Amino acid sequence: MSEETLAAQNHGLSTSAPQIHDPYMRGIPGVMRGDSVDTGAASSVSGKRSLYHLPSTPVMHRPKESVARMTLGGMATLARSTSKFKQATDKKKKPAYMHSRSFAPASVAEDYTLTTPAASATPHDLSDVPFSLSAPFTPAYIEYDSTSLIDDVFFDVATPSPTIAAAMRAPKWPERPRLSDLPEEVLPTAAVRPVPVSSKIYPKIPEVEYKPEPIWIPSEMDEVDRGETTWRRKAIDVSAVPKADEPAVGLRRIWDKMLDTAFDNSDRRQLGIGALGRCLNRQWRRDRIDSDIKKQLDDFSDHRPYFTYWVTVVQIIVCIVSISVYGLAPVGFGRTQQESLVLKPSLAFEPVGYQEPDNLWIGPKSAALIHLGAKYAPCMRKDKPTWDKIYKNREIENHSACCIRNDGSGCIQSAQENCNDLFSTWYSWRDFLPPNNRTRGSVCGQDPRSCHRPASSGANVWPDDLTKWPICKDVIKPEGARNGLEPMTCDLIGRPCCIGIRGECIITTREYCQFVNGYFHEEATLCSQVSCMDEVCGMISFLNPNVPDQFYRLWTSIFLHAGIVHCVLTVILQMFLMRDLEKLAGPIRIAVIYIGSGIGGNLASAIFSPDRAEVGPAGSQLGLMGMLFVEVLQSWQLLQRPWTSLLKLLGIFIFLIIIGLFPWVDNYAHIFGFLFGLLLSFALLPYVTFGEFDRRRKIATIIICLLLAAGLLATLIVLFYVTPIYACNACEYINCIPWTSDFCKNYEILITY
């Protein structure tokens, strides 16, 4: 269209008086939002219809309310508000604090009303179809407020409100033809291609290319015809819109309630409240939440509990694997007697009995838990009482010799007092011909003269100390019974067997060793050639067989549990309490507090109860309790009745200390885990400040608590490795009260006969 033609069609607008935008005309049938009302000349144009003409039907203006009516309405509203406020004050109910939302609910801003077209309107008269330069693509007969627009930037299609959906399902509109079905000469030019607006026609408007948009004219109740005239994508069929009881899936429109749930963040973890706080009826003081406090609270991040899920899954898997591989111990509080007829070194079947401790938690035996990585001091350092007993047994073995039976039925290594003179001969090199003038020996099945690898020659001559002899890997059997080599020709009926959890070793038969759940060494002939503590501890072997170094048990025991009941209690506590705390602190902070408290608690337990094998995250869980205490203390000014909240937490702490008096649960881990959790939480947990002085005080608290935590850890390390505590009778009563005679015994296997 040329500029001359456009000027001829709209000369009324170019010469008319200034236009007045009447906001009360918005939403009235036939009038688009933003349309203008000519004050003079435009109405005088006859016979020609302009693109910006006035509607052919008379417009009914919305009547204004009188001043008296508005005054009475305001007074009534004020009276109702005052009455409600008085009722809330009398009942001492304060409105719940609502967090800010990233998105408003889809049903908040809907203010659509359906309007029936005027009877005089001609459905097929396209000359009455108004157009607008500024209004978006809008339904013709839907009246709505400008604040009710919905932002569809993040969705493939526009999200209809319930009111819009109802309007779409209304009875059929009068049939109107589609713009594409009309002859080309009837179509408005502006609806087909952009209209250039020249500065010659509108002198005060710069040259801008406007793209007029036609109104929405639905032809069917379930079909919408929208052109690609804006940034909005084309809408799908209205049939895809879910009904009130039909959720949307796939590419359908998203249900309003589903959107409200997805974007709702009003259930954020609140500082000082949390899951446990809600259970204990803890509330905020609303008078202390000013704009600064509210801003600090809104700045808190709402984390996902990744660490809680990870550590819980690992603990469940380890518990299942340990029970599957090692089986279950007898369930109870005392000891269970096991008896059987077993082949003993005397080559006779004799009754043998032993007692093993019961497991209250329905789990593996104590030796199996130690093998899996339980906290056990003799596996972490060279425990003096344990190794004194081992060295004593080695000294006895150094004076032993081969006891050969006179009937030729076999031989076994033993001390002289254990060799029966009537039926056996104690073959000592002091009484017979020793090789190279040796005074220690002989040894059943091993002789320096009959070992090819490692050979006893030159600089590698075996010393005259049986406890330092190596294992012979290539034995040369002598032909016949030669004088001095009788121990090499007899049948060896006993070899080293490691039993118990204190590194005890005996020379016995394979059957006896298997019955008492020991470790039988087929390759060795002397107990000094094997490291029973290495066998008992399992996991990674010691770098030096005589120096235990498994310090990593301080954190491996966190992932172990004494049984099914123990694991279930841990999972419940962590999913209820630890997950809630991680939403506030985040995965990194909660991991540092959880692991740090567990290590500190296990280290203290290894110092004061070195003979007890302990498993489970007892120290870590009490570290979480320390976090709860710190949360109350840091938000003291924000809480109603903070002393009550603190006393309730103290009652829970005392209950957990009582639980620590049972076997396999360590009170030293509880107490020191709580201390480490308290100190680390003061340093790592987020907090709000009530003024500049409070901010500086909390910064100083962070520095002091970090120093105290480091100092406490260093002190425990010195007490464990440098100046260890081996005997503390009073310390046992803090850890376990002997309800029965065997309730607090250590977890060794006792051989009864």
CSV table of C-alpha atoms in Angstrom, one decimal, residues 47 92 155 170 204 227 278 366 464 591 644 667 714-715:
chain,number,residue,atom,x,y,z
A,47,GLY,CA,-18.3,6.3,3.7
A,92,LYS,CA,-2.5,-15.0,70.6
A,155,PHE,CA,6.8,-23.1,28.4
A,170,ALA,CA,-18.4,-22.3,26.7
A,204,LYS,CA,5.6,13.4,15.4
A,227,GLY,CA,-0.9,-16.7,13.8
A,278,ARG,CA,8.4,-28.5,64.5
A,366,SER,CA,32.7,-59.6,67.0
A,464,ASP,CA,69.9,-69.6,67.3
A,591,ALA,CA,30.2,-33.9,55.6
A,644,THR,CA,12.6,-24.6,76.7
A,667,ASN,CA,29.6,-43.5,75.3
A,714,ALA,CA,45.9,-33.0,68.8
A,715,THR,CA,45.5,-33.8,72.5
